[in-house]
Short mmCIF file of C-alpha atoms in Angstrom, two decimals:
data_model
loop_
_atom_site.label_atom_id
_atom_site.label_comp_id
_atom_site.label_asym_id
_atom_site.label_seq_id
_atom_site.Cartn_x
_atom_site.Cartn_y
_atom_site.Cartn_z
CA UNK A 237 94.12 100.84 76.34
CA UNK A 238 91.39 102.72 75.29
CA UNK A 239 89.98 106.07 76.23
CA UNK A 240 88.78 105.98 79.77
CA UNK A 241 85.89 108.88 80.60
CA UNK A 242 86.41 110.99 82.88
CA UNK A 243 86.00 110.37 86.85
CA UNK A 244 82.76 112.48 87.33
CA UNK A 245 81.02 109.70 84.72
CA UNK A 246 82.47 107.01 87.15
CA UNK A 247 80.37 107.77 89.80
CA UNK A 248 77.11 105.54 89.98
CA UNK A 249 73.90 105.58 91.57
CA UNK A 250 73.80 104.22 95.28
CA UNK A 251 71.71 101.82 94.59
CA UNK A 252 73.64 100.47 91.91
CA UNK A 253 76.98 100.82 93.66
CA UNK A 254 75.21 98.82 96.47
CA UNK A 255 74.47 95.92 94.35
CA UNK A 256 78.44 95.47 93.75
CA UNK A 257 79.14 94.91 97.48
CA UNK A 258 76.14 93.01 97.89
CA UNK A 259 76.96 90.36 95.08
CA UNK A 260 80.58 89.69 96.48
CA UNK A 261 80.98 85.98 97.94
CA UNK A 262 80.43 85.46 101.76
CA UNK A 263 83.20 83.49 103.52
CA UNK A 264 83.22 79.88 103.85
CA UNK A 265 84.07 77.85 106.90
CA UNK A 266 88.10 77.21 107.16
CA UNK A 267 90.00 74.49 105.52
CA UNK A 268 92.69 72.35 107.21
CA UNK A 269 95.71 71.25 105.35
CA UNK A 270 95.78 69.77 101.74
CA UNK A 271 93.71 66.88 100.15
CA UNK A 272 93.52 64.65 97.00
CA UNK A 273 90.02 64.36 95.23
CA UNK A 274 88.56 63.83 92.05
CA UNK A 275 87.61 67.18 91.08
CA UNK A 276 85.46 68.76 87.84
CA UNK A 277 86.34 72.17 89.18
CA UNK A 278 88.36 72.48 86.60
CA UNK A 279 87.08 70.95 83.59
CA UNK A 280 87.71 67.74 82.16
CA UNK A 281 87.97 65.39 85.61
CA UNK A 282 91.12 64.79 86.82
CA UNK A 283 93.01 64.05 90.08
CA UNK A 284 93.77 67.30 92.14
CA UNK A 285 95.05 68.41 95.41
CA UNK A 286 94.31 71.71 97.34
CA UNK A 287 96.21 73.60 99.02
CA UNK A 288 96.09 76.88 101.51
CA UNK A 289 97.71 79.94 99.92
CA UNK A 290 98.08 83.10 102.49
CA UNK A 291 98.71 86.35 100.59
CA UNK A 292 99.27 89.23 102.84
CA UNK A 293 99.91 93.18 101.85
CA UNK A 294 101.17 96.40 103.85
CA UNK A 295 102.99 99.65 102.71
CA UNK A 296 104.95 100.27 105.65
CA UNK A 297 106.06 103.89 105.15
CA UNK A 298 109.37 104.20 104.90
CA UNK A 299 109.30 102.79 108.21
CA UNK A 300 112.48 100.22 109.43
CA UNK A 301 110.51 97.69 111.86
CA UNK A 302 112.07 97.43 115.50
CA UNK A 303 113.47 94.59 116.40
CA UNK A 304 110.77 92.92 118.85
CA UNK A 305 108.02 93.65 115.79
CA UNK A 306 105.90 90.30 115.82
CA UNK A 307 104.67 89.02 112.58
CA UNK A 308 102.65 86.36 114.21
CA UNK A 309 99.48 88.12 114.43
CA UNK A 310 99.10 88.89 110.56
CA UNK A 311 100.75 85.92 109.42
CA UNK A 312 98.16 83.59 111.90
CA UNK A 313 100.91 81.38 112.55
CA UNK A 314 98.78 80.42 115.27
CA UNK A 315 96.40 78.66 112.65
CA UNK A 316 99.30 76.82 111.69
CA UNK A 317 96.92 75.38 108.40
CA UNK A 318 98.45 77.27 105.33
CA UNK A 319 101.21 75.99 102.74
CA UNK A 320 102.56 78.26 100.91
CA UNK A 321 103.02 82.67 102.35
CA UNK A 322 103.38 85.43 99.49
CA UNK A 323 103.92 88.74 101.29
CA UNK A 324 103.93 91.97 99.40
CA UNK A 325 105.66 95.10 101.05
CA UNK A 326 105.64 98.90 99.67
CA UNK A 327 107.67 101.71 100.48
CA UNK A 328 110.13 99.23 102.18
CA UNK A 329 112.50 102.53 101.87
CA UNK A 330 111.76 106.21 101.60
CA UNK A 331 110.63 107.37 98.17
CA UNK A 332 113.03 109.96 97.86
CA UNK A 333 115.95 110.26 95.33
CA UNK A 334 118.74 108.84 96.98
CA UNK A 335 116.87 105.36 97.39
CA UNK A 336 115.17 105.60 94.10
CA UNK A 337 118.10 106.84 92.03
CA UNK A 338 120.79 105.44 93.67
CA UNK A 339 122.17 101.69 94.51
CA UNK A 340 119.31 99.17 95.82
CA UNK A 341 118.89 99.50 99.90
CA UNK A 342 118.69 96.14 101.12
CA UNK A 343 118.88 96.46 104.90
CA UNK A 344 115.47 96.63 105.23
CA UNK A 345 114.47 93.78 103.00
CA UNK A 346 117.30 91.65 105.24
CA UNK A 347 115.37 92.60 108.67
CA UNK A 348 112.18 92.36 107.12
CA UNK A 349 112.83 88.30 106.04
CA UNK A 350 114.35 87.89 109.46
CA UNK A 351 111.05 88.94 111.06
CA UNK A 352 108.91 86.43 108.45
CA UNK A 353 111.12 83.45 109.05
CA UNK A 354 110.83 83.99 113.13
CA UNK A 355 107.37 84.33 113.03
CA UNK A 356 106.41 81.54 110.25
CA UNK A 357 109.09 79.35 112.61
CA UNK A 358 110.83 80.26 115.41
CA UNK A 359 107.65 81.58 117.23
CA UNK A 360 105.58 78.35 115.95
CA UNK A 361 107.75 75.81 116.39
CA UNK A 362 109.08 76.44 119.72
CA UNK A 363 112.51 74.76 118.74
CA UNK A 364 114.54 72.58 116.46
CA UNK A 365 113.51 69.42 117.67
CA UNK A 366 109.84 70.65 117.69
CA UNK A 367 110.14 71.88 113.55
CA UNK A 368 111.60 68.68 112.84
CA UNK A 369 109.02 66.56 114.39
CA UNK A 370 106.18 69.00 112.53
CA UNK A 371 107.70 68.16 109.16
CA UNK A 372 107.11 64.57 109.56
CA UNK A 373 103.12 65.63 109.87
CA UNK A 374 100.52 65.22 106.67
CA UNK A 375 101.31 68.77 104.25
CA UNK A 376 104.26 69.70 107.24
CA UNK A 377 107.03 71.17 107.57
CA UNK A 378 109.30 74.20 108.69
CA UNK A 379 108.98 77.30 105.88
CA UNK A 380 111.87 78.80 104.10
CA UNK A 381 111.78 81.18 100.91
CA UNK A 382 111.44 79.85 97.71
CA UNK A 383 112.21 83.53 96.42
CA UNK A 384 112.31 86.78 97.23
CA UNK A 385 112.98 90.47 94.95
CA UNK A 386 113.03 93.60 95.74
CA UNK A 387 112.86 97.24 93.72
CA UNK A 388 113.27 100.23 95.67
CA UNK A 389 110.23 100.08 97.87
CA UNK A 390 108.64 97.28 96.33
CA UNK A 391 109.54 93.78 98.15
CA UNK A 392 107.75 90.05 97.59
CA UNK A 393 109.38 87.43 99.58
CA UNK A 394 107.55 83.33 98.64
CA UNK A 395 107.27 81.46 101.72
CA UNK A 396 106.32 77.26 101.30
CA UNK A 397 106.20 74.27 103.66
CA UNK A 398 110.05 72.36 102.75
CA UNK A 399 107.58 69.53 102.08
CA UNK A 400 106.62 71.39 98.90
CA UNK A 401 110.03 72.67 97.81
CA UNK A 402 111.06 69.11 97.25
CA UNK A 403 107.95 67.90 95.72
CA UNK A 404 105.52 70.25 93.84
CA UNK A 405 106.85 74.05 93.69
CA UNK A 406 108.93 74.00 90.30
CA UNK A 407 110.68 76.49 87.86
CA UNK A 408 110.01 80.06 90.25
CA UNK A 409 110.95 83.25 88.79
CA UNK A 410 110.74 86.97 89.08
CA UNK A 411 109.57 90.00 87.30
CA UNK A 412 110.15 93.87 87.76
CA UNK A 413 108.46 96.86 85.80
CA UNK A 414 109.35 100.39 86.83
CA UNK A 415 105.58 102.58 86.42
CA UNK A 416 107.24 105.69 88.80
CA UNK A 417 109.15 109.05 87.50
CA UNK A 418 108.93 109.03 83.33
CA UNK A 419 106.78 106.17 83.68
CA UNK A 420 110.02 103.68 84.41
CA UNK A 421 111.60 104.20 87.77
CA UNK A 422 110.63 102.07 90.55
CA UNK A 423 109.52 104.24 93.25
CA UNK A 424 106.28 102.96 91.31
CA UNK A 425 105.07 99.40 89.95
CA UNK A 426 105.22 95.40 90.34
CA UNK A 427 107.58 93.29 91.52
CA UNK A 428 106.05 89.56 90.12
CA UNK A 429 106.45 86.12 90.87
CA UNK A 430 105.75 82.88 89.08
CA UNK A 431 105.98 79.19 90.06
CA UNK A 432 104.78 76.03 89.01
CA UNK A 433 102.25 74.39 91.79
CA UNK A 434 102.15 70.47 90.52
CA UNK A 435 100.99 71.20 86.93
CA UNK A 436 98.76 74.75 87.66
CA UNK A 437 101.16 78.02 87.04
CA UNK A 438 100.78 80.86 89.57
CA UNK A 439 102.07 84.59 89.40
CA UNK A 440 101.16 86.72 91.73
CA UNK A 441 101.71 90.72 90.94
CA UNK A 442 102.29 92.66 94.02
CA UNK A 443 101.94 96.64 92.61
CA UNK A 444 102.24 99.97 93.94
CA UNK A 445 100.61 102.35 91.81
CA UNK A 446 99.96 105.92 91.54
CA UNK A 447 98.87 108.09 94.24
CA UNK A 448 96.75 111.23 94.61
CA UNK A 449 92.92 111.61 94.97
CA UNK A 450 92.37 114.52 92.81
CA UNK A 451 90.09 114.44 89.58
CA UNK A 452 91.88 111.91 86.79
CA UNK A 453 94.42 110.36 89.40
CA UNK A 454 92.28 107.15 88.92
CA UNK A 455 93.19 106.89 85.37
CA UNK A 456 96.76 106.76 86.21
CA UNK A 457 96.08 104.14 88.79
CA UNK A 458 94.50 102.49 85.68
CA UNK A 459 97.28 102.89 83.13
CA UNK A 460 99.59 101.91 85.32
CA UNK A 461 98.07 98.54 86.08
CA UNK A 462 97.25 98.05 82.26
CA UNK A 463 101.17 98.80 81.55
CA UNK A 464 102.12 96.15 84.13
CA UNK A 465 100.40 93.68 82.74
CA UNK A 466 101.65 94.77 79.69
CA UNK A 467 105.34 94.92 80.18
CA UNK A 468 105.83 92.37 82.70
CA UNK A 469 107.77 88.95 81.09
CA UNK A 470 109.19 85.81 82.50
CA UNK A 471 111.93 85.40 79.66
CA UNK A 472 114.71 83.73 81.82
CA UNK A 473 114.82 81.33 84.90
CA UNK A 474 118.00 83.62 86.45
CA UNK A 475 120.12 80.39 86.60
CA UNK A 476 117.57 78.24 87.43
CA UNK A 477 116.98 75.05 85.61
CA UNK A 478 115.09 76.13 82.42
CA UNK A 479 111.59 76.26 82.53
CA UNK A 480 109.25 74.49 79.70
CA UNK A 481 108.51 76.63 76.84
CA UNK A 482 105.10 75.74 77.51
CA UNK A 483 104.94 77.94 80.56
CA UNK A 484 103.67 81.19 80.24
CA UNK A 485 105.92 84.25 79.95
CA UNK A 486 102.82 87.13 81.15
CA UNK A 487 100.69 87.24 83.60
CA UNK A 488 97.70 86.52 81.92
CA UNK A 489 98.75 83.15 80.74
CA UNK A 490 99.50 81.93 84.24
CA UNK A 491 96.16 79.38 85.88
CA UNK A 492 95.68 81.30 89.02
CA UNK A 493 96.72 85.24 89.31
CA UNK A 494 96.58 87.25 92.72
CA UNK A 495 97.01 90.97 91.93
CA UNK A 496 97.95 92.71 95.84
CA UNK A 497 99.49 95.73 97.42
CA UNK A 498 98.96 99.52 97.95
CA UNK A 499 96.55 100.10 94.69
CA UNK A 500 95.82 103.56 95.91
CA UNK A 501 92.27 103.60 94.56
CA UNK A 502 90.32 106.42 97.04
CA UNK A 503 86.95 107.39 97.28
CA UNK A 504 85.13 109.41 94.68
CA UNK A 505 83.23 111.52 97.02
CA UNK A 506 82.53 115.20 96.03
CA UNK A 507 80.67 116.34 98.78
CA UNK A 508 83.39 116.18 101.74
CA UNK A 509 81.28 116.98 104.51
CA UNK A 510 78.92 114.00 103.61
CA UNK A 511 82.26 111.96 103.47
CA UNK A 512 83.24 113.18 106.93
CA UNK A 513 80.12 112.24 108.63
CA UNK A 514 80.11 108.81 107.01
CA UNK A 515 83.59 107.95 108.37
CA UNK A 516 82.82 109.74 112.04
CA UNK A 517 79.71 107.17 111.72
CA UNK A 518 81.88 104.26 111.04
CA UNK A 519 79.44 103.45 107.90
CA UNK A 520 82.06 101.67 105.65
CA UNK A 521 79.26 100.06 103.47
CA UNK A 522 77.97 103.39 102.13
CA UNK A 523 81.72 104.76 101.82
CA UNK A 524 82.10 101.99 100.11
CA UNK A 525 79.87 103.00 97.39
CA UNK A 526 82.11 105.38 95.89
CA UNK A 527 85.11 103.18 96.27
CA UNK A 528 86.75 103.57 92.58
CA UNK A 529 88.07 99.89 92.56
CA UNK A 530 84.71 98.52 93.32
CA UNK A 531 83.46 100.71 91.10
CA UNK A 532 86.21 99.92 87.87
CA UNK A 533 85.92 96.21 88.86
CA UNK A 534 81.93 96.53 88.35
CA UNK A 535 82.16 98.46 84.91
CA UNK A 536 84.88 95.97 83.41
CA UNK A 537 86.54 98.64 82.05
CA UNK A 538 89.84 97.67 83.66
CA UNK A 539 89.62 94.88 85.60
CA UNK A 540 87.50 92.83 83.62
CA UNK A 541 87.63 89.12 84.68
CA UNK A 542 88.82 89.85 88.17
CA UNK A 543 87.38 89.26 91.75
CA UNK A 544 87.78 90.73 95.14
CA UNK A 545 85.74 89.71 98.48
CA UNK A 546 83.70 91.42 99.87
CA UNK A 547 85.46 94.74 101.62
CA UNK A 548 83.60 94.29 105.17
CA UNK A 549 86.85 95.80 107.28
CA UNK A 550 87.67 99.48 108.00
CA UNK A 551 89.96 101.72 105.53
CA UNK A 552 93.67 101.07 105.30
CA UNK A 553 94.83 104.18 105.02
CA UNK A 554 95.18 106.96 106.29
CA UNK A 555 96.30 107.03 109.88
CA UNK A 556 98.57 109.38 112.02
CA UNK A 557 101.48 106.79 113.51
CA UNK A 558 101.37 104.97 116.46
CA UNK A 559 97.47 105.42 116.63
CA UNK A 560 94.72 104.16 115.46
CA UNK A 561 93.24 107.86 114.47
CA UNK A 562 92.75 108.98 111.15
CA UNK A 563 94.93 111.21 109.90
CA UNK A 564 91.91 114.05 109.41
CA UNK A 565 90.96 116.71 111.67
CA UNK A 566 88.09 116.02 113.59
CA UNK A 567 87.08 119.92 112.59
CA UNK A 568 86.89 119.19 108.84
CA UNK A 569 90.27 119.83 107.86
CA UNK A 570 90.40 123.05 109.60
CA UNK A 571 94.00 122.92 111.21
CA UNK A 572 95.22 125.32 113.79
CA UNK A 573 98.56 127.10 113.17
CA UNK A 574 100.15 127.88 109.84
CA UNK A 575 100.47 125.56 107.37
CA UNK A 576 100.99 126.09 103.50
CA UNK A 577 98.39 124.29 101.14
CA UNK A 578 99.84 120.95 100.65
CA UNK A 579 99.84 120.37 104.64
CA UNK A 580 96.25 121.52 104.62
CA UNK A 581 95.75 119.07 101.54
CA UNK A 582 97.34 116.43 103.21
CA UNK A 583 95.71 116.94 106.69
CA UNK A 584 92.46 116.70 104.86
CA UNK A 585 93.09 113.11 103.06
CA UNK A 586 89.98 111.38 103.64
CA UNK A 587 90.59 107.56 104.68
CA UNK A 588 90.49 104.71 102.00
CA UNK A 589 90.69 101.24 101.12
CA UNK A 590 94.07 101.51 99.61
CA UNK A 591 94.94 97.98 99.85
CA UNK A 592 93.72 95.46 98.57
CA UNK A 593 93.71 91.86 97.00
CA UNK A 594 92.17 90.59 93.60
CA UNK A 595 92.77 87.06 91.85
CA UNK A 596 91.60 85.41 88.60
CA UNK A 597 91.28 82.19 87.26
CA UNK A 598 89.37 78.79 87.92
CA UNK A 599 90.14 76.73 90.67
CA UNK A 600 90.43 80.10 93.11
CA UNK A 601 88.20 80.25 96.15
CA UNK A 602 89.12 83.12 98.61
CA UNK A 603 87.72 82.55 102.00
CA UNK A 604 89.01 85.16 104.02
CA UNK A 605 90.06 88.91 103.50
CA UNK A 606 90.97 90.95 106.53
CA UNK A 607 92.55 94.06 107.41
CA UNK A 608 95.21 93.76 110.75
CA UNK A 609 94.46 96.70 113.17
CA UNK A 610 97.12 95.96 115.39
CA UNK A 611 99.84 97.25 113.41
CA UNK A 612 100.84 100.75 114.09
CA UNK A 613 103.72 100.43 112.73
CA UNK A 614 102.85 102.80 109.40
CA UNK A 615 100.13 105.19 107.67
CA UNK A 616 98.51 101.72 106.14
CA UNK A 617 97.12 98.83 107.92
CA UNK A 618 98.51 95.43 106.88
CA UNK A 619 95.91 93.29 105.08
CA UNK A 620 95.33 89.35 103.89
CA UNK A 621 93.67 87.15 101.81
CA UNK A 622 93.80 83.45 102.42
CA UNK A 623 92.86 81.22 99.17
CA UNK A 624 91.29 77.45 98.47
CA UNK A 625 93.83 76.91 95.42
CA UNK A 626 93.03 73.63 93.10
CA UNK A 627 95.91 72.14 91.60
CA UNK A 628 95.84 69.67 88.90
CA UNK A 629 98.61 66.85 89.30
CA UNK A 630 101.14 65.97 86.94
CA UNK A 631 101.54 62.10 86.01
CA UNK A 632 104.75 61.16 85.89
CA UNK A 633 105.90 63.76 88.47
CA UNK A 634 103.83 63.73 91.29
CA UNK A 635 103.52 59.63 91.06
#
C-alpha cells in the first residue's frame, strides 16, 4: 500500500461530500423467496437463481446476553423470506489480556448460537411439526449452521435453509488474521468465510479494526483492512471434502464479497462545537459529510471497487448502556466531578457510524441497510444488510 496523505487533506468540500450520499442506490421493493430466470446480469446468458442473503453486524461490548435476549427483531424472522443468515459479532469477550492472550473463551459464542438458532427457529416455527411442514414449502426449510469461527472477540456464525445444505452450499471454509497488539493478535481483525452458492463463490470478511478518532487513526483503520485482504487464505478445507483448485484461495477472487462489522471509521470534524449541534439537531446527512468511510470509498484510495447504501439511519456508536443516549455530555464534554484526561476524552467521543456493510462484485443488489435501535444491550447498535444475490447454476450438479 502506498503512501496515504494525511487526514486534514481527506476532508472535502460539502458540496462534494454531499454528492457521495446523494449518488448511493435507493432501496427497491422486497423480494420473496428464490427464482430461476434467464439472466444477462452476469454476462454471457445463462440460467440463474436468486436468492435472499441477510448479513447482520453488532459489537456487543464485552457484554454476555441474558438469557430472554430476543434475536427476532434484528434477524426479521418475522419476514420469514431470506435463505441464507451471516452474522458478524465483535468484542464477543472483553479485550483485555486474559481473553486475548490466553485459551479461546467460548461460552459466549455457545449462548450466542443458542440465541440465533431460537430465533431463526424456535420463535418462527412455533414447533417441530410446524418446521417440518415449512421445509416441504418452495426455498423452505428449518436453518442450522453451515459454519461458525471464532477469535477472541471476533465471531461469524453461517446460517442456510437445510434445503440448501443438501443442494447448493458446497466446499465452506474459514479464515483468521490477527491485525491487534504487534499487528498479529486477535483482539483486532477478520474472521472470513467462504462457500460455494451453485457455481458463484462467496466470502464474506467480518473485521474489527482499529479504534481511536485522533489525527492518523484512519490510516490504521486503512492498513489494517489492506493487510486483511492481504493475508487472509483459504489453503485447506479443515477436513472437509477438498475443494476444486479452481476456487479461489483470497478474497478478491471470490464472485460476490460482503466486507461487515465494527470498521471504526469516525467523523473528521475539527470544529466540535459545530459537531455537537449537528448531532443535538439530529442532522445525520450533514454529519455524514465528514464520515471518513464515505469519504475513502469516494476517493478510491482504499476501497476502490466497493459499494455501501446509502447511510440514512442514526450513528451506531456511541451510547451509554441500557439507553438510547449518547454517550456525550449534553454540556460539551464538560463533566462534573474529577476525572483524569482519558475519562474526559472518552466522555467527549462524538457518535459515529462505526458499523457498517460493503460488498463487491456483479450479480449484488443490496436492498435494505438498517440500523436496530432496540438493542440496548451494548455501546453499538446492531445493524443489517439484506442482498438480491445472482447465482449462476452448475450443469451437471444442480440438474
Amino acid at each position: 500500500m502506498g503512501k496515504s496523505p494525511r487526514l486534514a487533506q481527506m476532508i472535502w468540500p460539502r458540496s462534494a461530500a454531499r454528492r457521495v450520499l446523494v449518488d448511493h442506490q435507493q432501496f427497491v421493493s422486497e423480494f420473496s423467496g428464490f427464482e430461476l430466470e434467464k439472466s444477462s446480469m452476469l454476462g454471457e446468458q445463462s440460467e440463474t437463481v436468486k436468492y435472499r442473503v441477510f448479513t447482520g453486524t453488532w459489537n456487543v461490548g464485552g457484554v454476555a446476553p441474558p438469557d430472554d435476549l430476543s434475536l427476532e427483531d434484528w434477524l426479521d424472522t418475522k419476514t420469514d423470506s431470506y435463505d441464507i443468515y451471516v452474522l458478524g459479532f465483535q468484542e464477543m469477550v472483553p479485550l483485555n489480556a486474559r481473553t486475548v492472550l490466553g485459551p479461546k473463551q467460548r461460552r459466549a459464542a455457545m449462548k450466542w448460537q443458542l440465541l440465533i438458532g431460537d430465533a431463526l427457529n424456535s420463535t418462527r416455527h412455533g414447533d417441530g411439526a410446524a418446521a417440518m411442514h415449512d421445509q416441504g414449502r418452495q426455498g423452505g426449510g428449518v436453518f442450522r449452521c453451515l459454519v461458525s469461527k471464532q477469535m477472541v472477540g471476533i465471531f461469524v456464525s453461517v446460517w442456510t435453509r437445510t434445503s440448501l445444505r443438501r443442494h447448493a452450499v458446497r466446499h465452506p471454509a474459514v479464515s483468521s488474521v490477527g491485525a491487534g497488539v504487534l499487528g498479529r493478535l486477535g483482539n483486532k481483525g477478520a474472521v472470513s468465510v467462504r462457500f460455494l452458492l451453485h457455481g458463484t463463490s462467496f466470502c464474506f470478511v467480518c473485521c474489527h479494526l482499529a479504534s481511536g478518532g485522533e489525527e492518523g487513526d484512519v490510516l490504521r483503520r486503512n492498513a489494517d483492512a489492506a493487510d486483511i485482504l492481504t493475508r487472509t487464505s483459504f489453503l485447506s478445507s479443515g477436513g472437509a471434502p477438498a475443494a476444486p483448485d479452481e476456487l479461489p484461495k483470497k478474497i478478491l477472487g471470490h464472485d460476490r464479497v460482503v466486507l461487515f462489522g465494527d470498521l471504526n471509521y469516525r467523523i473528521a470534524k475539527d470544529d466540535d462545537e459545530e459537531a455537537r449541534q449537528l448531532v443535538r439537531a439530529r442532522k445525520w446527512s450533514m454529519l455524514l459529510e465528514n464520515d471518513e468511510l464515505l469519504l475513502e470509498l469516494s476517493s478510491g484510495r482504499q476501497f476502490d471497487g466497493w459499494h455501501e447504501g446509502r447511510v440514512a439511519f442514526a450513528p451506531t456508536y456511541k451510547y451509554r448502556r441500557n439507553s438510547d443516549q449518547f454517550c456525550w455530555c449534553a454540556d460539551g464534554g464538560v463533566a462534573t466531578g474529577r476525572l483524569d484526561k482519558q475519562q474526559h476524552r472518552h466522555r467527549r467521543r462524538a457518535p459515529a457510524w462505526c458499523d457498517r456493510i460493503l460488498w463487491r462484485g456483479k450479480g449484488m443488489k443490496q436492498v435494505r441497510y438498517e440500523r436496530c435501535g432496540g438493542y440496548r444491550l451494548s455501546d453499538h447498535r446492531p445493524v443489517r444488510a439484506v442482498f438480491h444475490a445472482v447465482c449462476e447454476l452448475v450443469e451437471g450438479v444442480d440438474a
